[in-house]
mmCIF file of C-alpha atoms (C1' of nucleotides) in Angstrom:
data_model
loop_
_atom_site.group_PDB
_atom_site.id
_atom_site.type_symbol
_atom_site.label_atom_id
_atom_site.label_comp_id
_atom_site.label_asym_id
_atom_site.label_seq_id
_atom_site.Cartn_x
_atom_site.Cartn_y
_atom_site.Cartn_z
ATOM 1 C CA MET A 6 0.000 0.000 0.000
ATOM 2 C CA SER A 7 2.747 2.447 0.920
ATOM 3 C CA GLU A 8 4.450 1.692 -2.366
ATOM 4 C CA GLU A 9 1.359 2.394 -4.382
ATOM 5 C CA GLU A 10 0.651 5.655 -2.575
ATOM 6 C CA LYS A 11 4.035 7.007 -3.522
ATOM 7 C CA LEU A 12 3.072 7.151 -7.190
ATOM 8 C CA ARG A 13 2.267 10.477 -8.744
ATOM 9 C CA THR A 14 -1.403 10.697 -9.653
ATOM 10 C CA ASP A 15 -0.838 10.504 -13.403
ATOM 11 C CA ALA A 16 1.501 7.556 -12.941
ATOM 12 C CA ARG A 17 -1.056 5.809 -10.811
ATOM 13 C CA ALA A 18 -3.767 6.400 -13.401
ATOM 14 C CA ASN A 19 -1.531 5.000 -16.113
ATOM 15 C CA ARG A 20 -0.735 1.963 -14.049
ATOM 16 C CA ASP A 21 -4.395 1.247 -13.452
ATOM 17 C CA ARG A 22 -5.300 1.722 -17.089
ATOM 18 C CA ILE A 23 -2.493 -0.558 -18.214
ATOM 19 C CA LEU A 24 -3.681 -3.240 -15.829
ATOM 20 C CA ASP A 25 -7.238 -2.884 -17.094
ATOM 21 C CA VAL A 26 -6.469 -3.211 -20.781
ATOM 22 C CA ALA A 27 -3.850 -5.900 -20.165
ATOM 23 C CA ARG A 28 -6.434 -7.988 -18.345
ATOM 24 C CA GLU A 29 -8.691 -7.863 -21.379
ATOM 25 C CA ALA A 30 -5.964 -8.188 -23.960
ATOM 26 C CA LEU A 31 -4.312 -11.168 -22.299
ATOM 27 C CA ALA A 32 -7.663 -12.869 -21.819
ATOM 28 C CA ALA A 33 -8.394 -12.495 -25.534
ATOM 29 C CA ASP A 34 -4.908 -13.536 -26.644
ATOM 30 C CA GLU A 35 -2.523 -14.965 -24.121
ATOM 31 C CA ASN A 36 0.454 -13.638 -25.987
ATOM 32 C CA ALA A 37 -0.699 -10.200 -26.992
ATOM 33 C CA SER A 38 2.371 -8.061 -27.597
ATOM 34 C CA MET A 39 3.676 -5.560 -25.091
ATOM 35 C CA ASN A 40 3.575 -2.850 -27.754
ATOM 36 C CA SER A 41 -0.053 -3.530 -28.558
ATOM 37 C CA ILE A 42 -0.976 -3.383 -24.893
ATOM 38 C CA ALA A 43 0.840 -0.081 -24.502
ATOM 39 C CA LYS A 44 -1.009 1.277 -27.508
ATOM 40 C CA LEU A 45 -4.373 0.064 -26.214
ATOM 41 C CA ALA A 46 -3.643 1.709 -22.887
ATOM 42 C CA GLY A 47 -2.744 4.928 -24.689
ATOM 43 C CA VAL A 48 0.732 5.094 -23.208
ATOM 44 C CA GLY A 49 4.212 4.972 -24.672
ATOM 45 C CA ALA A 50 6.062 1.682 -24.647
ATOM 46 C CA GLY A 51 8.505 3.112 -22.141
ATOM 47 C CA THR A 52 5.725 3.792 -19.664
ATOM 48 C CA LEU A 53 4.561 0.217 -19.848
ATOM 49 C CA TYR A 54 8.093 -0.961 -19.144
ATOM 50 C CA ARG A 55 8.537 1.525 -16.337
ATOM 51 C CA HIS A 56 5.604 -0.001 -14.495
ATOM 52 C CA PHE A 57 6.110 -3.604 -15.500
ATOM 53 C CA PRO A 58 9.669 -4.371 -16.533
ATOM 54 C CA SER A 59 8.777 -7.681 -18.126
ATOM 55 C CA ARG A 60 5.874 -9.611 -19.551
ATOM 56 C CA GLU A 61 5.854 -11.802 -16.500
ATOM 57 C CA ALA A 62 5.661 -8.803 -14.184
ATOM 58 C CA LEU A 63 2.694 -7.553 -16.166
ATOM 59 C CA ALA A 64 0.906 -10.906 -15.959
ATOM 60 C CA LEU A 65 1.564 -11.032 -12.251
ATOM 61 C CA GLY A 66 0.202 -7.518 -11.833
ATOM 62 C CA VAL A 67 -2.927 -8.369 -13.764
ATOM 63 C CA TYR A 68 -3.739 -11.504 -11.842
ATOM 64 C CA ARG A 69 -2.605 -10.410 -8.437
ATOM 65 C CA LYS A 70 -6.130 -9.652 -7.328
ATOM 66 C CA GLU A 71 -7.417 -13.012 -8.476
ATOM 67 C CA ILE A 72 -4.541 -14.717 -6.742
ATOM 68 C CA ASP A 73 -5.124 -12.769 -3.550
ATOM 69 C CA ALA A 74 -8.775 -13.739 -3.650
ATOM 70 C CA LEU A 75 -7.804 -17.361 -4.022
ATOM 71 C CA VAL A 76 -5.458 -17.128 -1.087
ATOM 72 C CA GLN A 77 -8.250 -15.588 0.968
ATOM 73 C CA LEU A 78 -10.576 -18.367 -0.111
ATOM 74 C CA SER A 79 -8.259 -20.903 1.457
ATOM 75 C CA GLY A 80 -9.340 -19.533 4.796
ATOM 76 C CA THR A 81 -13.029 -19.051 4.168
ATOM 77 C CA VAL A 82 -13.794 -22.435 2.587
ATOM 78 C CA LEU A 83 -12.662 -24.051 5.786
ATOM 79 C CA LEU A 84 -15.504 -22.330 7.612
ATOM 80 C CA ASP A 85 -18.173 -23.819 5.361
ATOM 81 C CA LYS A 86 -16.951 -27.321 4.702
ATOM 82 C CA PRO A 87 -14.983 -30.166 6.215
ATOM 83 C CA PRO A 88 -11.258 -29.904 5.399
ATOM 84 C CA LEU A 89 -10.990 -32.450 2.595
ATOM 85 C CA PRO A 90 -13.961 -31.254 0.510
ATOM 86 C CA ALA A 91 -12.795 -27.691 1.158
ATOM 87 C CA PHE A 92 -9.347 -28.540 -0.152
ATOM 88 C CA ARG A 93 -10.821 -30.229 -3.182
ATOM 89 C CA LEU A 94 -13.070 -27.268 -3.924
ATOM 90 C CA TRP A 95 -10.143 -24.903 -3.622
ATOM 91 C CA CYS A 96 -8.152 -27.013 -6.076
ATOM 92 C CA ASP A 97 -11.001 -26.820 -8.562
ATOM 93 C CA ARG A 98 -10.982 -23.043 -8.278
ATOM 94 C CA LEU A 99 -7.232 -22.918 -8.697
ATOM 95 C CA ILE A 100 -7.393 -25.025 -11.840
ATOM 96 C CA GLN A 101 -10.214 -22.886 -13.172
ATOM 97 C CA LEU A 102 -8.189 -19.745 -12.615
ATOM 98 C CA GLY A 103 -5.084 -21.291 -14.104
ATOM 99 C CA ARG A 104 -6.980 -22.484 -17.133
ATOM 100 C CA VAL A 105 -8.505 -19.123 -17.907
ATOM 101 C CA LYS A 106 -5.365 -17.160 -17.285
ATOM 102 C CA GLN A 107 -2.701 -19.353 -18.767
ATOM 103 C CA GLY A 108 -0.223 -16.627 -17.957
ATOM 104 C CA ILE A 109 -0.291 -17.590 -14.326
ATOM 105 C CA ALA A 110 0.947 -21.037 -15.108
ATOM 106 C CA THR A 111 4.087 -19.704 -16.688
ATOM 107 C CA SER A 112 4.587 -17.122 -13.981
ATOM 108 C CA LEU A 113 4.166 -19.650 -11.222
ATOM 109 C CA HIS A 114 6.481 -22.066 -12.905
ATOM 110 C CA SER A 115 9.268 -19.644 -13.610
ATOM 111 C CA ALA A 116 8.867 -17.970 -10.262
ATOM 112 C CA MET A 117 9.137 -21.400 -8.760
ATOM 113 C CA SER A 118 12.362 -22.014 -10.634
ATOM 114 C CA THR A 119 14.055 -18.780 -9.647
ATOM 115 C CA LYS A 120 15.200 -18.239 -6.122
ATOM 116 C CA ASP A 121 13.598 -14.839 -5.722
ATOM 117 C CA PHE A 122 10.574 -17.022 -5.067
ATOM 118 C CA ASP A 123 8.036 -14.336 -5.510
ATOM 119 C CA GLU A 124 5.813 -13.509 -2.585
ATOM 120 C CA THR A 125 2.789 -14.274 -4.711
ATOM 121 C CA LEU A 126 3.925 -17.837 -5.073
ATOM 122 C CA ALA A 127 4.768 -18.011 -1.401
ATOM 123 C CA ALA A 128 1.229 -16.908 -0.605
ATOM 124 C CA MET A 129 -0.070 -19.627 -2.896
ATOM 125 C CA VAL A 130 2.016 -22.301 -1.248
ATOM 126 C CA GLY A 131 0.843 -20.919 2.056
ATOM 127 C CA ALA A 132 -2.782 -21.331 0.991
ATOM 128 C CA VAL A 133 -2.214 -24.936 -0.030
ATOM 129 C CA GLY A 134 -0.382 -25.510 3.218
ATOM 130 C CA ARG A 135 -3.221 -24.120 5.286
ATOM 131 C CA LEU A 136 -5.754 -26.401 3.620
ATOM 132 C CA MET A 137 -3.496 -29.402 3.965
ATOM 133 C CA GLN A 138 -2.908 -28.630 7.614
ATOM 134 C CA ALA A 139 -6.644 -28.645 8.216
ATOM 135 C CA CYS A 140 -6.946 -31.987 6.430
ATOM 136 C CA GLU A 141 -4.065 -33.404 8.410
ATOM 137 C CA SER A 142 -5.593 -32.342 11.708
ATOM 138 C CA VAL A 143 -8.674 -34.453 11.077
ATOM 139 C CA GLY A 144 -6.611 -37.331 9.699
ATOM 140 C CA ASP A 145 -7.802 -37.052 6.098
ATOM 141 C CA ILE A 146 -4.392 -36.683 4.531
ATOM 142 C CA ARG A 147 -1.002 -37.950 5.497
ATOM 143 C CA GLN A 148 1.420 -35.779 7.398
ATOM 144 C CA GLY A 149 4.603 -34.283 6.083
ATOM 145 C CA ILE A 150 3.590 -33.751 2.464
ATOM 146 C CA ASN A 151 5.138 -30.652 0.966
ATOM 147 C CA PRO A 152 2.499 -28.143 -0.215
ATOM 148 C CA ALA A 153 4.802 -26.970 -3.017
ATOM 149 C CA ASP A 154 4.912 -30.547 -4.301
ATOM 150 C CA VAL A 155 1.142 -30.659 -4.486
ATOM 151 C CA LEU A 156 1.117 -27.328 -6.290
ATOM 152 C CA VAL A 157 3.524 -28.731 -8.879
ATOM 153 C CA MET A 158 1.169 -31.600 -9.610
ATOM 154 C CA LEU A 159 -1.801 -29.272 -9.799
ATOM 155 C CA SER A 160 0.038 -27.045 -12.249
ATOM 156 C CA SER A 161 0.009 -29.796 -14.857
ATOM 157 C CA LEU A 162 -3.775 -29.519 -14.969
ATOM 158 C CA TRP A 163 -4.299 -26.024 -16.217
ATOM 159 C CA ARG A 164 -2.555 -26.826 -19.464
ATOM 160 C CA LEU A 165 -5.243 -29.291 -20.385
ATOM 161 C CA PRO A 166 -7.683 -28.044 -23.015
ATOM 162 C CA PRO A 167 -11.118 -26.826 -21.906
ATOM 163 C CA THR A 168 -12.808 -29.470 -24.046
ATOM 164 C CA HIS A 169 -15.087 -32.108 -22.636
ATOM 165 C CA GLU A 170 -12.325 -34.701 -22.675
ATOM 166 C CA GLY A 171 -9.924 -32.195 -21.164
ATOM 167 C CA GLN A 172 -12.255 -31.563 -18.266
ATOM 168 C CA ALA A 173 -12.843 -35.254 -17.784
ATOM 169 C CA GLN A 174 -9.108 -35.822 -17.706
ATOM 170 C CA THR A 175 -8.716 -32.998 -15.221
ATOM 171 C CA ARG A 176 -11.117 -34.726 -12.869
ATOM 172 C CA ARG A 177 -9.400 -38.074 -13.251
ATOM 173 C CA VAL A 178 -5.952 -36.652 -12.592
ATOM 174 C CA LEU A 179 -7.217 -34.625 -9.659
ATOM 175 C CA ASP A 180 -8.615 -37.839 -8.214
ATOM 176 C CA LEU A 181 -5.202 -39.421 -8.622
ATOM 177 C CA ILE A 182 -3.522 -36.499 -6.882
ATOM 178 C CA PHE A 183 -5.897 -36.718 -3.966
ATOM 179 C CA ARG A 184 -5.336 -40.443 -3.759
ATOM 180 C CA ALA A 185 -1.613 -39.724 -3.457
ATOM 181 C CA VAL A 186 -2.084 -37.487 -0.448
ATOM 182 C CA GLU A 187 -5.048 -39.105 1.284
ATOM 183 C CA ALA A 188 -4.464 -41.048 4.461
ATOM 184 C CA LYS A 189 -6.579 -44.048 3.570
ATOM 185 C CA SER A 190 -7.084 -45.788 0.256
ATOM 186 C CA ALA A 191 -10.569 -45.633 -1.170
ATOM 187 C CA MET B 18 10.974 -45.087 -44.285
ATOM 188 C CA SER B 19 9.256 -44.824 -47.636
ATOM 189 C CA GLU B 20 8.652 -41.144 -47.023
ATOM 190 C CA GLU B 21 12.255 -40.438 -46.288
ATOM 191 C CA GLU B 22 13.501 -42.331 -49.339
ATOM 192 C CA LYS B 23 11.445 -40.158 -51.645
ATOM 193 C CA LEU B 24 13.612 -37.147 -50.903
ATOM 194 C CA ARG B 25 16.140 -35.982 -53.455
ATOM 195 C CA THR B 26 19.667 -36.543 -52.223
ATOM 196 C CA ASP B 27 20.410 -32.861 -51.659
ATOM 197 C CA ALA B 28 17.126 -32.404 -49.839
ATOM 198 C CA ARG B 29 17.880 -35.379 -47.658
ATOM 199 C CA ALA B 30 21.348 -34.021 -46.852
ATOM 200 C CA ASN B 31 19.859 -30.667 -45.940
ATOM 201 C CA ARG B 32 17.270 -32.274 -43.729
ATOM 202 C CA ASP B 33 19.901 -34.239 -41.863
ATOM 203 C CA ARG B 34 22.153 -31.228 -41.422
ATOM 204 C CA ILE B 35 19.278 -29.115 -40.135
ATOM 205 C CA LEU B 36 18.430 -31.793 -37.615
ATOM 206 C CA ASP B 37 22.039 -31.989 -36.476
ATOM 207 C CA VAL B 38 22.562 -28.295 -35.894
ATOM 208 C CA ALA B 39 19.080 -27.864 -34.443
ATOM 209 C CA ARG B 40 19.839 -30.542 -31.876
ATOM 210 C CA GLU B 41 22.891 -28.611 -30.716
ATOM 211 C CA ALA B 42 21.345 -25.185 -30.993
ATOM 212 C CA LEU B 43 18.206 -26.086 -29.077
ATOM 213 C CA ALA B 44 20.229 -27.826 -26.398
ATOM 214 C CA ALA B 45 22.314 -24.682 -25.920
ATOM 215 C CA ASP B 46 19.337 -22.335 -26.026
ATOM 216 C CA GLU B 47 15.868 -23.738 -25.939
ATOM 217 C CA ASN B 48 14.500 -20.864 -27.934
ATOM 218 C CA ALA B 49 17.150 -20.381 -30.537
ATOM 219 C CA SER B 50 15.585 -18.614 -33.503
ATOM 220 C CA MET B 51 14.558 -20.410 -36.653
ATOM 221 C CA ASN B 52 16.621 -17.992 -38.737
ATOM 222 C CA SER B 53 19.736 -18.649 -36.698
ATOM 223 C CA ILE B 54 19.281 -22.395 -37.056
ATOM 224 C CA ALA B 55 18.874 -22.041 -40.811
ATOM 225 C CA LYS B 56 22.027 -19.965 -40.933
ATOM 226 C CA LEU B 57 23.969 -22.467 -38.847
ATOM 227 C CA ALA B 58 22.803 -25.244 -41.120
ATOM 228 C CA GLY B 59 23.903 -23.241 -44.133
ATOM 229 C CA VAL B 60 20.472 -23.247 -45.745
ATOM 230 C CA GLY B 61 17.989 -20.556 -46.618
ATOM 231 C CA ALA B 62 15.141 -19.876 -44.252
ATOM 232 C CA GLY B 63 12.719 -21.237 -46.827
ATOM 233 C CA THR B 64 14.471 -24.591 -46.842
ATOM 234 C CA LEU B 65 14.152 -24.901 -43.105
ATOM 235 C CA TYR B 66 10.448 -24.157 -43.363
ATOM 236 C CA ARG B 67 10.022 -26.586 -46.242
ATOM 237 C CA HIS B 68 11.271 -29.428 -44.082
ATOM 238 C CA PHE B 69 9.804 -28.308 -40.779
ATOM 239 C CA PRO B 70 6.855 -25.982 -41.165
ATOM 240 C CA SER B 71 6.903 -24.895 -37.536
ATOM 241 C CA ARG B 72 9.136 -24.698 -34.522
ATOM 242 C CA GLU B 73 7.239 -27.541 -32.965
ATOM 243 C CA ALA B 74 7.718 -29.727 -36.007
ATOM 244 C CA LEU B 75 11.441 -29.048 -35.818
ATOM 245 C CA ALA B 76 11.613 -29.946 -32.139
ATOM 246 C CA LEU B 77 9.680 -33.104 -32.817
ATOM 247 C CA GLY B 78 12.038 -34.000 -35.656
ATOM 248 C CA VAL B 79 15.066 -33.424 -33.468
ATOM 249 C CA TYR B 80 13.876 -35.523 -30.584
ATOM 250 C CA ARG B 81 12.108 -38.218 -32.513
ATOM 251 C CA LYS B 82 15.037 -40.597 -32.152
ATOM 252 C CA GLU B 83 15.267 -40.050 -28.431
ATOM 253 C CA ILE B 84 11.547 -40.545 -28.108
ATOM 254 C CA ASP B 85 11.656 -43.707 -30.179
ATOM 255 C CA ALA B 86 14.474 -45.015 -28.003
ATOM 256 C CA LEU B 87 12.409 -44.297 -24.932
ATOM 257 C CA VAL B 88 9.451 -46.124 -26.394
ATOM 258 C CA GLN B 89 11.694 -49.085 -27.160
ATOM 259 C CA LEU B 90 13.037 -48.963 -23.615
ATOM 260 C CA SER B 91 9.542 -49.551 -22.283
ATOM 261 C CA GLY B 92 9.826 -53.062 -23.679
ATOM 262 C CA THR B 93 13.385 -53.872 -22.744
ATOM 263 C CA VAL B 94 13.335 -52.706 -19.114
ATOM 264 C CA LEU B 95 10.633 -55.247 -18.472
ATOM 265 C CA LEU B 96 13.079 -58.007 -19.346
ATOM 266 C CA ASP B 97 15.608 -56.935 -16.716
ATOM 267 C CA LYS B 98 13.471 -55.876 -13.799
ATOM 268 C CA PRO B 99 10.174 -56.512 -12.056
ATOM 269 C CA PRO B 100 7.379 -54.355 -13.468
ATOM 270 C CA LEU B 101 7.163 -51.664 -10.799
ATOM 271 C CA PRO B 102 10.889 -50.858 -10.579
ATOM 272 C CA ALA B 103 11.000 -51.007 -14.377
ATOM 273 C CA PHE B 104 8.190 -48.480 -14.593
ATOM 274 C CA ARG B 105 9.872 -46.244 -12.091
ATOM 275 C CA LEU B 106 13.184 -46.398 -13.943
ATOM 276 C CA TRP B 107 11.456 -45.579 -17.188
ATOM 277 C CA CYS B 108 9.805 -42.548 -15.574
ATOM 278 C CA ASP B 109 13.194 -41.330 -14.414
ATOM 279 C CA ARG B 110 14.482 -41.578 -17.953
ATOM 280 C CA LEU B 111 11.470 -39.770 -19.304
ATOM 281 C CA ILE B 112 11.914 -36.925 -16.847
ATOM 282 C CA GLN B 113 15.601 -36.752 -17.648
ATOM 283 C CA LEU B 114 14.855 -36.487 -21.343
ATOM 284 C CA GLY B 115 12.117 -33.933 -20.753
ATOM 285 C CA ARG B 116 14.363 -31.846 -18.561
ATOM 286 C CA VAL B 117 17.203 -31.694 -21.021
ATOM 287 C CA LYS B 118 15.007 -31.081 -24.011
ATOM 288 C CA GLN B 119 12.414 -28.709 -22.706
ATOM 289 C CA GLY B 120 11.023 -28.517 -26.205
ATOM 290 C CA ILE B 121 9.495 -31.919 -25.851
ATOM 291 C CA ALA B 122 7.388 -30.768 -22.949
ATOM 292 C CA THR B 123 5.732 -28.122 -25.029
ATOM 293 C CA SER B 124 5.334 -30.439 -27.967
ATOM 294 C CA LEU B 125 3.777 -33.147 -25.868
ATOM 295 C CA HIS B 126 1.459 -30.730 -24.200
ATOM 296 C CA SER B 127 0.227 -29.037 -27.312
ATOM 297 C CA ALA B 128 0.049 -32.300 -29.210
ATOM 298 C CA MET B 129 -1.995 -33.605 -26.336
ATOM 299 C CA SER B 130 -4.374 -30.667 -26.565
ATOM 300 C CA THR B 131 -5.001 -30.931 -30.293
ATOM 301 C CA LYS B 132 -7.032 -33.725 -31.684
ATOM 302 C CA ASP B 133 -4.555 -34.708 -34.364
ATOM 303 C CA PHE B 134 -2.949 -36.454 -31.404
ATOM 304 C CA ASP B 135 0.413 -36.959 -32.948
ATOM 305 C CA GLU B 136 1.642 -40.482 -33.403
ATOM 306 C CA THR B 137 4.713 -39.659 -31.354
ATOM 307 C CA LEU B 138 2.529 -38.908 -28.388
ATOM 308 C CA ALA B 139 0.458 -41.986 -29.052
ATOM 309 C CA ALA B 140 3.635 -44.057 -28.961
ATOM 310 C CA MET B 141 4.531 -42.420 -25.673
ATOM 311 C CA VAL B 142 1.161 -43.169 -24.154
ATOM 312 C CA GLY B 143 1.527 -46.693 -25.499
ATOM 313 C CA ALA B 144 4.856 -47.072 -23.711
ATOM 314 C CA VAL B 145 3.378 -45.917 -20.415
ATOM 315 C CA GLY B 146 0.455 -48.229 -21.000
ATOM 316 C CA ARG B 147 2.689 -51.221 -21.586
ATOM 317 C CA LEU B 148 4.588 -50.623 -18.362
ATOM 318 C CA MET B 149 1.419 -50.099 -16.404
ATOM 319 C CA GLN B 150 -0.092 -53.254 -17.847
ATOM 320 C CA ALA B 151 2.890 -55.231 -16.627
ATOM 321 C CA CYS B 152 2.538 -53.696 -13.164
ATOM 322 C CA GLU B 153 -1.160 -54.435 -13.127
ATOM 323 C CA SER B 154 -0.615 -58.059 -14.072
ATOM 324 C CA VAL B 155 1.461 -58.638 -10.934
ATOM 325 C CA GLY B 156 -0.900 -56.603 -8.800
ATOM 326 C CA ASP B 157 1.493 -53.707 -8.124
ATOM 327 C CA ILE B 158 -0.745 -50.970 -9.425
ATOM 328 C CA ARG B 159 -4.490 -50.576 -9.564
ATOM 329 C CA GLN B 160 -6.424 -51.421 -12.663
ATOM 330 C CA GLY B 161 -8.109 -49.003 -14.989
ATOM 331 C CA ILE B 162 -5.786 -46.039 -14.615
ATOM 332 C CA ASN B 163 -5.426 -44.050 -17.809
ATOM 333 C CA PRO B 164 -1.806 -43.951 -19.045
ATOM 334 C CA ALA B 165 -2.369 -40.497 -20.531
ATOM 335 C CA ASP B 166 -3.353 -39.257 -17.081
ATOM 336 C CA VAL B 167 -0.092 -40.513 -15.647
ATOM 337 C CA LEU B 168 1.806 -38.842 -18.459
ATOM 338 C CA VAL B 169 0.121 -35.539 -17.629
ATOM 339 C CA MET B 170 1.303 -35.766 -14.050
ATOM 340 C CA LEU B 171 4.804 -36.703 -15.146
ATOM 341 C CA SER B 172 4.918 -33.727 -17.493
ATOM 342 C CA SER B 173 4.821 -31.330 -14.552
ATOM 343 C CA LEU B 174 8.212 -32.643 -13.481
ATOM 344 C CA TRP B 175 10.419 -31.664 -16.351
ATOM 345 C CA ARG B 176 9.729 -28.002 -15.747
ATOM 346 C CA LEU B 177 11.437 -28.159 -12.384
ATOM 347 C CA PRO B 178 14.912 -26.625 -12.334
ATOM 348 C CA PRO B 179 17.944 -28.948 -12.441
ATOM 349 C CA THR B 180 19.134 -27.601 -9.103
ATOM 350 C CA HIS B 181 19.625 -29.773 -6.059
ATOM 351 C CA GLU B 182 16.293 -28.709 -4.613
ATOM 352 C CA GLY B 183 14.643 -29.207 -7.992
ATOM 353 C CA GLN B 184 15.881 -32.766 -8.176
ATOM 354 C CA ALA B 185 14.825 -33.442 -4.616
ATOM 355 C CA GLN B 186 11.379 -32.115 -5.403
ATOM 356 C CA THR B 187 11.243 -34.272 -8.515
ATOM 357 C CA ARG B 188 11.840 -37.359 -6.398
ATOM 358 C CA ARG B 189 9.235 -36.356 -3.866
ATOM 359 C CA VAL B 190 6.579 -35.675 -6.469
ATOM 360 C CA LEU B 191 7.414 -38.876 -8.316
ATOM 361 C CA ASP B 192 6.896 -40.748 -5.062
ATOM 362 C CA LEU B 193 3.510 -39.086 -4.729
ATOM 363 C CA ILE B 194 2.560 -40.069 -8.271
ATOM 364 C CA PHE B 195 3.494 -43.666 -7.652
ATOM 365 C CA ARG B 196 1.537 -43.631 -4.444
ATOM 366 C CA ALA B 197 -1.484 -42.524 -6.441
ATOM 367 C CA VAL B 198 -1.294 -45.479 -8.790
ATOM 368 C CA GLU B 199 0.023 -48.199 -6.489
ATOM 369 C CA ALA B 200 -2.319 -50.926 -5.358
ATOM 370 C CA LYS B 201 -1.321 -50.917 -1.712
ATOM 371 C CA SER B 202 -0.384 -48.044 0.571
ATOM 372 C CA ALA B 203 3.187 -48.002 1.843
ATOM 373 C "C1'" DA C 21 9.178 12.510 -11.687
ATOM 374 C "C1'" DC C 22 7.131 10.758 -15.228
ATOM 375 C "C1'" DC C 23 5.972 10.254 -20.113
ATOM 376 C "C1'" DT C 24 6.569 9.817 -25.310
ATOM 377 C "C1'" DG C 25 7.613 7.477 -29.378
ATOM 378 C "C1'" DA C 26 11.271 6.850 -32.757
ATOM 379 C "C1'" DA C 27 14.831 3.649 -33.172
ATOM 380 C "C1'" DC C 28 17.518 -0.747 -32.668
ATOM 381 C "C1'" DA C 29 18.270 -5.317 -33.332
ATOM 382 C "C1'" DC C 30 15.850 -8.770 -33.653
ATOM 383 C "C1'" DC C 31 11.837 -12.341 -34.802
ATOM 384 C "C1'" DG C 32 8.795 -15.952 -37.811
ATOM 385 C "C1'" DT C 33 7.310 -16.594 -42.226
ATOM 386 C "C1'" DT C 34 6.692 -15.967 -47.251
ATOM 387 C "C1'" DC C 35 7.686 -16.015 -52.010
ATOM 388 C "C1'" DA C 36 9.820 -14.470 -56.365
ATOM 389 C "C1'" DA C 37 13.717 -15.819 -58.614
ATOM 390 C "C1'" DG C 38 17.112 -19.051 -59.373
ATOM 391 C "C1'" DT C 39 19.383 -23.997 -60.299
ATOM 392 C "C1'" DA D 14 12.051 -30.591 -57.348
ATOM 393 C "C1'" DC D 15 14.384 -28.131 -54.461
ATOM 394 C "C1'" DC D 16 16.929 -24.065 -52.852
ATOM 395 C "C1'" DT D 17 18.094 -19.054 -51.837
ATOM 396 C "C1'" DG D 18 17.759 -14.901 -49.419
ATOM 397 C "C1'" DA D 19 15.625 -10.389 -49.618
ATOM 398 C "C1'" DA D 20 11.495 -8.628 -47.890
ATOM 399 C "C1'" DC D 21 7.343 -8.074 -44.856
ATOM 400 C "C1'" DA D 22 5.165 -7.177 -40.807
ATOM 401 C "C1'" DC D 23 6.023 -7.815 -36.718
ATOM 402 C "C1'" DC D 24 8.466 -8.297 -31.845
ATOM 403 C "C1'" DG D 25 10.704 -6.684 -26.982
ATOM 404 C "C1'" DT D 26 13.300 -3.210 -25.189
ATOM 405 C "C1'" DT D 27 15.844 1.192 -24.774
ATOM 406 C "C1'" DC D 28 16.688 5.968 -24.348
ATOM 407 C "C1'" DA D 29 17.002 10.792 -25.891
ATOM 408 C "C1'" DA D 30 13.962 14.397 -25.682
ATOM 409 C "C1'" DG D 31 10.114 16.409 -23.781
ATOM 410 C "C1'" DT D 32 6.611 18.133 -19.882
#
DNA sequence: ACCTGAACACCGTTCAAGT
DNA sequence: ACCTGAACACCGTTCAAGT
């Protein structure tokens, strides 16, 4: 918050507008060019790069709110449902988000493979960890499983096509993943 | 074989040279440009595109031999080892190949998401299926698991970095995957 | 302090002209 | 039948010049 307040009002407006058009542009075409996004936002290319020094930074900026919401959800689902169904529901939402915004997949993956280990990813791992902890406490999943490992397996799912078969496969693989972590065999 | 024989001798020589330099170039830099590969091969850009109409086609051409070898291996490992260790060894090899040649990952994924369902991928799924069948027949893994589903989970692994932690994570996730398919819990 | 937009060095891909 | 390589329409990124 303090960082964002420091921006001059015109800079702030530009930043917001860039984020708005980038959200649309990237949804329509996952690899819309940086130049085209700058043009759509009505700013010079340099301004785009000032705010978001790379394509990945831009994608992260765009989806930060969605990611934050997902992290929040990891707490609230636990109020409504037993841990395991809550975890499963959260995974469905994650996959849904990842599928729609393919950009996240790449960002998560490359963030995961660099050691700066972006705070966004850390929050995500934290969310998975919280859900797993809840499941562990009622004995639904085994102890000592690394949340980041589960996230890696989940990340393979949002590359599947949104076709009928793709969705069916997503469910099957998700079942397999849950079988890997569950305490008892079905 | 019949397809390859039809090529004029100079065309054939060009094709082979392109494949050779592309193998090196892509190993050194996974997104070496098409133009640079053509230049390295000493051919015009048009020639490169005649033989391999897309980057993906080129990657597939380069790694076809490795993939074929891996498919073959799915038969031979079963002669040396019990099914489950054979399967596990084969998975290690697959991950190793995928890690080194990141291009394959993309190819597999996008091939998987189009319905032309490339024969290379089909062969790969067939190899996984053969190994799983052998494991099923001795009761080591459950019946009715889709080999393509297992391949999807495996594909998440070759994006992990080749660092120490990356390799450790690979082992952990692979353990989880095997737990998902195994007949009995450890 | 921030923005613009021309400019640089590329990129994938095509296609007339050659042999 | 196959090849060449200039050309096209882009691309990401930078940086002088502006306000």
